[in-house]
């Protein structure tokens, strides 16, 4: 198989693109002929050795793929050779063959393309747990989604609309605000304009739920436009800053500040993941949600794709395709 290999902690440009032996699935594993691969921001940190977990080297990065089942281990019950599947592989995705486990592999709806399947699970599962499970967004409430053109942003906007909420989205450029609007946001605001929070409070009546993958100043200002009994979900820190929150701000309006770490659900709460994926696939089939694809790149262009994602150039999902 062809794959990108991390031999030492390095910059993506120093990965080795090489021919390797095909992996053989163990008894509990599935071998997938990958057709498309999703790029995620943490891939960069893993390659650099800066992620919270540091895999044993050499390794192939890449957390999610879609493709066709090529081989199955003897304990695999739910899948057969030839099935169209998407999978969270955690590692091993930047290759034309990848190994997954049954618990993190999903049959794709017929109408879902491989590119959509490869860009689905990390962002939609995370956003589902943020919006539905952590924030308990209700129909008729107002949801504020920051970085509304990013992977988490686009999926959270769509989930908010699927649940019947009014959605306000922020982003850093006109092009990205347009993407957020196309995803269904009712109101869009550039968060580089320092008055965005005041505007939301005064002109749009504040918000009930905030999904924040940005952190820093964006989180602090969100407190100023969150209504009585509002819920703010901490999803990430793309700004590079972890906000310090004055706890009196939470008390004054009965606001809940809650964290989200989707990996813990994916590793330890598979029954809840299964329910989330059923709902998400149902919404996809009904046309309520659909991954926004920035661009598809050839597998050999993985470094360019990853750099586009981490330099703020991309929107939605960047996808590698096996030609
Ligand atoms: N907690 C969890 O369980 C969980 C799950 C999945 C992902 N995450 C995290 O959530 C964050 C977002 O993921 P994603 O997939 O949405 O990423 P993404 O597609 O790369 O989008 C990130 C967005 O952040 C905004 N941003 C603001 N300041 C930035 C800066 N200084 N540098 C780069 N981008 C900046 C950019 O939008 P503008 O250009 O419009 O500002 C960009 O579109 C990441 O940190 C990821 O690791 C957390």
XYZ file of C-alpha atoms and ligand atoms in Angstrom:
371
model
C 0.000 0.000 0.000
C 0.970 3.645 -0.344
C 1.176 5.649 2.871
C 2.656 8.649 4.624
C 4.910 7.546 7.471
C 6.089 9.540 10.477
C 9.512 8.128 11.318
C 10.513 10.864 13.805
C 8.618 13.808 15.340
C 8.708 16.242 12.468
C 6.951 18.807 10.317
C 4.455 17.294 7.818
C 6.883 18.038 4.935
C 9.347 15.562 6.493
C 6.936 12.610 6.461
C 7.961 9.823 4.088
C 5.510 8.920 1.299
C 6.316 5.303 0.584
C 5.207 1.864 -0.550
C 4.587 -0.500 2.397
C 3.273 -4.000 2.967
C -0.515 -4.167 3.257
C -1.640 -4.455 6.885
C -3.359 -7.691 7.878
C -6.486 -7.354 10.046
C -6.405 -9.068 13.444
C -9.389 -11.160 14.653
C -11.292 -8.041 15.753
C -10.251 -5.833 12.878
C -11.360 -4.781 9.404
C -9.134 -3.937 6.437
C -10.565 -1.082 4.375
C -9.564 -0.188 0.819
C -9.675 3.541 1.459
C -11.333 5.760 -1.127
C -11.246 9.034 0.837
C -9.546 10.322 3.979
C -10.546 13.201 6.269
C -7.932 15.742 7.407
C -8.139 16.960 11.004
C -6.254 19.757 12.789
C -4.839 17.379 15.465
C -3.103 15.345 12.692
C -0.477 18.120 12.651
C 0.072 17.928 16.415
C 0.388 14.128 16.244
C 3.030 14.366 13.505
C 4.953 16.982 15.509
C 4.715 14.920 18.704
C 2.764 17.720 20.402
C -0.581 15.908 20.874
C -1.680 14.643 24.299
C -1.019 11.059 23.119
C 2.275 10.242 21.349
C 2.066 7.076 19.248
C 5.001 4.724 18.891
C 6.985 5.575 15.745
C 6.994 4.793 12.901
C 3.256 5.370 12.360
C 0.863 6.475 9.643
C -1.284 9.475 10.708
C -4.955 9.934 9.753
C -7.968 9.529 12.030
C -10.884 8.946 9.653
C -11.478 7.239 6.326
C -14.198 5.937 4.037
C -13.885 3.036 1.644
C -14.778 -0.586 0.926
C -14.257 -3.530 3.295
C -11.443 -5.645 1.802
C -10.841 -8.244 4.567
C -12.367 -9.043 7.960
C -11.048 -10.750 11.094
C -12.826 -13.881 12.333
C -14.703 -12.095 15.141
C -16.269 -9.444 12.869
C -20.060 -9.844 12.775
C -21.503 -6.595 11.501
C -19.573 -6.175 8.228
C -18.775 -8.206 5.142
C -16.317 -7.824 2.282
C -17.551 -5.199 -0.196
C -19.506 -3.082 2.336
C -19.227 0.709 1.877
C -18.046 1.984 5.242
C -16.703 5.017 7.037
C -14.471 4.577 10.061
C -12.602 6.349 12.808
C -9.149 4.768 12.592
C -7.451 7.199 15.036
C -4.179 6.474 13.164
C -3.310 4.880 9.823
C -5.641 6.913 7.623
C -3.145 8.612 5.275
C -2.875 5.461 3.146
C -4.753 3.557 0.478
C -5.451 0.744 2.985
C -6.390 1.188 6.627
C -7.308 -0.947 9.625
C -10.393 -0.226 11.741
C -12.296 -1.930 14.523
C -15.968 -2.924 14.399
C -16.920 -0.483 17.148
C -15.600 2.517 15.210
C -16.796 1.480 11.737
C -20.153 2.489 10.272
C -22.128 1.384 7.221
C -22.576 4.475 5.062
C -26.009 5.508 3.812
C -26.271 4.693 0.048
C -26.574 8.368 -0.780
C -23.370 9.331 1.076
C -20.241 9.706 -1.086
C -16.876 8.411 0.115
C -15.676 12.031 0.423
C -18.664 12.885 2.635
C -18.176 9.702 4.680
C -14.497 10.498 5.282
C -15.385 13.970 6.555
C -18.376 12.991 8.667
C -17.740 11.312 11.970
C -15.189 13.409 13.861
C -17.004 16.707 13.353
C -20.640 15.544 13.383
C -20.237 13.210 16.348
C -18.371 15.936 18.273
C -20.911 18.612 17.411
C -23.806 16.280 18.261
C -22.387 15.617 21.719
C -21.736 19.335 22.175
C -25.101 20.622 20.995
C -27.425 17.781 22.024
C -25.839 16.035 25.001
C -23.796 18.747 26.728
C -25.895 21.843 25.913
C -29.321 20.160 25.534
C -30.371 22.666 22.857
C -34.161 22.899 22.487
C -36.269 23.849 19.462
C -36.935 27.582 19.464
C -33.759 28.426 21.391
C -30.934 30.509 19.900
C -27.612 28.789 19.234
C -24.405 30.784 18.734
C -21.707 28.892 16.774
C -18.202 30.346 16.642
C -15.863 29.724 13.679
C -19.003 28.860 11.751
C -17.167 27.882 8.552
C -14.851 25.349 10.242
C -15.546 21.643 10.565
C -17.135 21.926 14.016
C -18.801 25.193 12.979
C -20.516 23.937 9.818
C -21.711 20.727 11.484
C -22.974 22.525 14.617
C -24.940 25.048 12.531
C -26.610 22.235 10.576
C -27.411 20.268 13.756
C -28.845 23.419 15.352
C -31.134 23.958 12.362
C -32.116 20.253 12.314
C -33.235 20.678 15.950
C -35.336 23.762 15.146
C -33.136 26.437 16.733
C -32.378 29.945 15.517
C -28.658 29.968 14.679
C -26.213 32.864 14.867
C -22.719 32.142 13.494
C -19.434 34.027 13.652
C -16.371 33.740 11.403
C -13.313 35.769 10.435
C -13.953 36.722 6.793
C -16.784 37.519 4.377
C -16.100 34.296 2.450
C -16.402 32.222 5.619
C -19.549 34.095 6.744
C -21.076 33.142 3.384
C -20.253 29.449 4.054
C -21.911 29.681 7.477
C -24.996 31.229 5.865
C -25.150 28.466 3.251
C -25.097 25.952 6.127
C -28.284 27.535 7.435
C -27.152 30.234 9.885
C -29.922 32.830 10.230
C -27.569 35.625 11.289
C -23.816 35.900 10.659
C -21.283 38.247 12.274
C -17.564 38.781 11.798
C -15.915 38.251 15.195
C -13.018 40.511 14.203
C -15.503 43.373 14.689
C -15.139 44.028 18.439
C -18.855 44.836 18.819
C -20.191 41.377 17.826
C -21.178 40.376 21.344
C -22.920 43.669 22.110
C -24.762 43.398 18.775
C -26.004 39.903 19.598
C -27.293 41.093 22.985
C -28.870 44.359 21.843
C -30.073 43.600 18.310
C -30.755 39.840 18.438
C -31.844 39.277 22.056
C -28.862 37.193 23.221
C -28.345 33.434 22.928
C -29.182 30.284 24.904
C -26.343 27.999 23.800
C -22.798 28.722 22.609
C -20.537 26.244 20.767
C -16.984 27.537 21.064
C -14.056 25.882 19.267
C -11.989 29.123 19.382
C -11.452 30.041 23.067
C -9.658 33.139 24.386
C -11.395 36.438 23.920
C -14.222 34.794 21.952
C -15.255 32.725 24.979
C -15.008 35.700 27.331
C -17.192 37.874 25.116
C -19.717 35.048 24.705
C -20.515 35.364 28.414
C -21.761 38.896 27.750
C -24.435 37.794 25.270
C -25.604 34.554 26.923
C -29.112 34.652 28.345
C -30.572 33.399 31.646
C -29.793 29.662 32.130
C -27.657 29.640 28.976
C -25.076 26.912 28.306
C -21.612 27.564 26.873
C -19.734 24.542 25.519
C -15.916 24.643 25.449
C -14.917 22.618 22.363
C -11.437 23.802 21.438
C -8.814 26.526 21.366
C -8.030 27.332 17.730
C -7.092 30.873 18.842
C -4.259 29.266 20.797
C -5.601 30.850 23.999
C -7.368 29.241 26.937
C -9.762 31.800 28.412
C -9.814 32.671 32.090
C -13.426 33.139 33.089
C -14.613 35.390 35.913
C -16.927 32.988 37.759
C -19.200 35.832 38.912
C -20.265 36.116 35.260
C -21.669 32.581 35.492
C -23.489 33.315 38.721
C -25.061 36.574 37.565
C -27.185 34.989 34.862
C -27.318 31.321 35.982
C -25.030 30.323 33.103
C -23.465 26.847 32.780
C -19.983 26.529 31.315
C -19.507 22.917 30.197
C -16.654 21.042 28.537
C -16.718 18.613 25.645
C -14.163 15.865 24.991
C -15.809 13.667 22.361
C -13.025 11.031 22.492
C -14.304 9.915 25.912
C -17.723 9.101 24.416
C -16.106 7.383 21.419
C -13.901 5.243 23.680
C -16.183 4.529 26.646
C -19.844 5.170 25.743
C -20.473 3.251 22.546
C -24.226 2.919 23.153
C -24.520 6.714 23.118
C -22.296 6.963 20.031
C -24.497 4.412 18.236
C -27.610 6.445 19.019
C -25.894 9.645 17.836
C -24.738 8.047 14.569
C -28.254 6.655 13.881
C -29.702 10.147 14.343
C -26.963 11.803 12.253
C -27.280 9.288 9.401
C -31.074 9.783 9.531
C -30.655 13.560 9.248
C -28.190 13.053 6.365
C -30.669 10.854 4.464
C -33.432 13.431 5.071
C -31.129 16.143 3.661
C -30.953 18.066 6.959
C -27.180 17.805 7.304
C -24.422 17.438 4.681
C -20.652 17.804 5.083
C -19.267 20.965 3.498
C -16.263 19.926 1.413
C -13.558 22.558 0.916
C -11.472 20.632 -1.588
C -10.396 17.103 -2.464
C -6.687 16.417 -2.884
C -4.817 13.384 -4.170
C -3.353 11.216 -1.370
C 0.130 12.377 -2.452
C -0.930 15.987 -1.636
C -1.631 15.250 2.048
C 0.914 17.806 3.255
C -0.667 20.644 1.243
C -4.106 19.629 2.489
C -2.974 19.561 6.114
C -1.246 22.935 5.764
C -4.402 24.425 4.202
C -6.403 23.254 7.232
C -3.944 24.429 9.866
C -3.244 27.818 8.243
C -6.924 28.842 8.332
C -7.203 28.686 4.535
C -9.762 25.885 4.375
C -13.401 25.773 5.386
C -15.595 22.734 6.119
C -13.560 19.571 5.501
C -10.442 18.999 3.405
C -10.409 15.472 1.975
C -7.762 13.238 0.400
C -8.919 11.005 -2.420
C -7.406 7.784 -3.685
C -7.181 8.120 -7.443
N -13.540 18.870 22.222
C -13.673 17.941 21.312
O -14.118 16.831 21.573
C -13.286 18.282 19.893
C -13.710 17.494 18.835
C -13.331 17.859 17.541
C -12.544 18.978 17.341
N -12.125 19.685 18.416
C -11.297 20.894 18.274
O -12.111 21.943 17.818
C -11.319 22.865 17.097
C -11.976 23.134 15.757
O -11.970 21.981 14.960
P -12.421 22.087 13.444
O -12.434 20.717 12.909
O -13.645 22.909 13.360
O -11.183 22.920 12.840
P -11.146 23.767 11.496
O -12.061 23.173 10.489
O -9.710 23.906 11.167
O -11.774 25.182 11.899
C -11.191 25.976 12.869
C -11.640 27.413 12.706
O -11.121 28.148 13.806
C -11.044 29.513 13.437
N -9.887 30.153 14.056
C -9.964 31.182 14.909
N -8.762 31.562 15.293
C -7.874 30.764 14.644
C -6.454 30.708 14.612
N -5.702 31.539 15.337
N -5.885 29.752 13.831
C -6.632 28.894 13.118
N -7.987 28.937 13.102
C -8.594 29.864 13.857
C -10.971 29.549 11.897
O -12.103 30.280 11.426
P -11.980 31.824 11.031
O -10.863 31.929 10.023
O -13.320 32.105 10.472
O -11.689 32.556 12.298
C -11.117 28.099 11.461
O -12.034 27.962 10.393
C -9.920 22.243 16.972
O -9.111 22.797 17.987
C -10.173 20.780 17.242
O -9.019 20.144 17.766
C -12.483 19.377 19.683
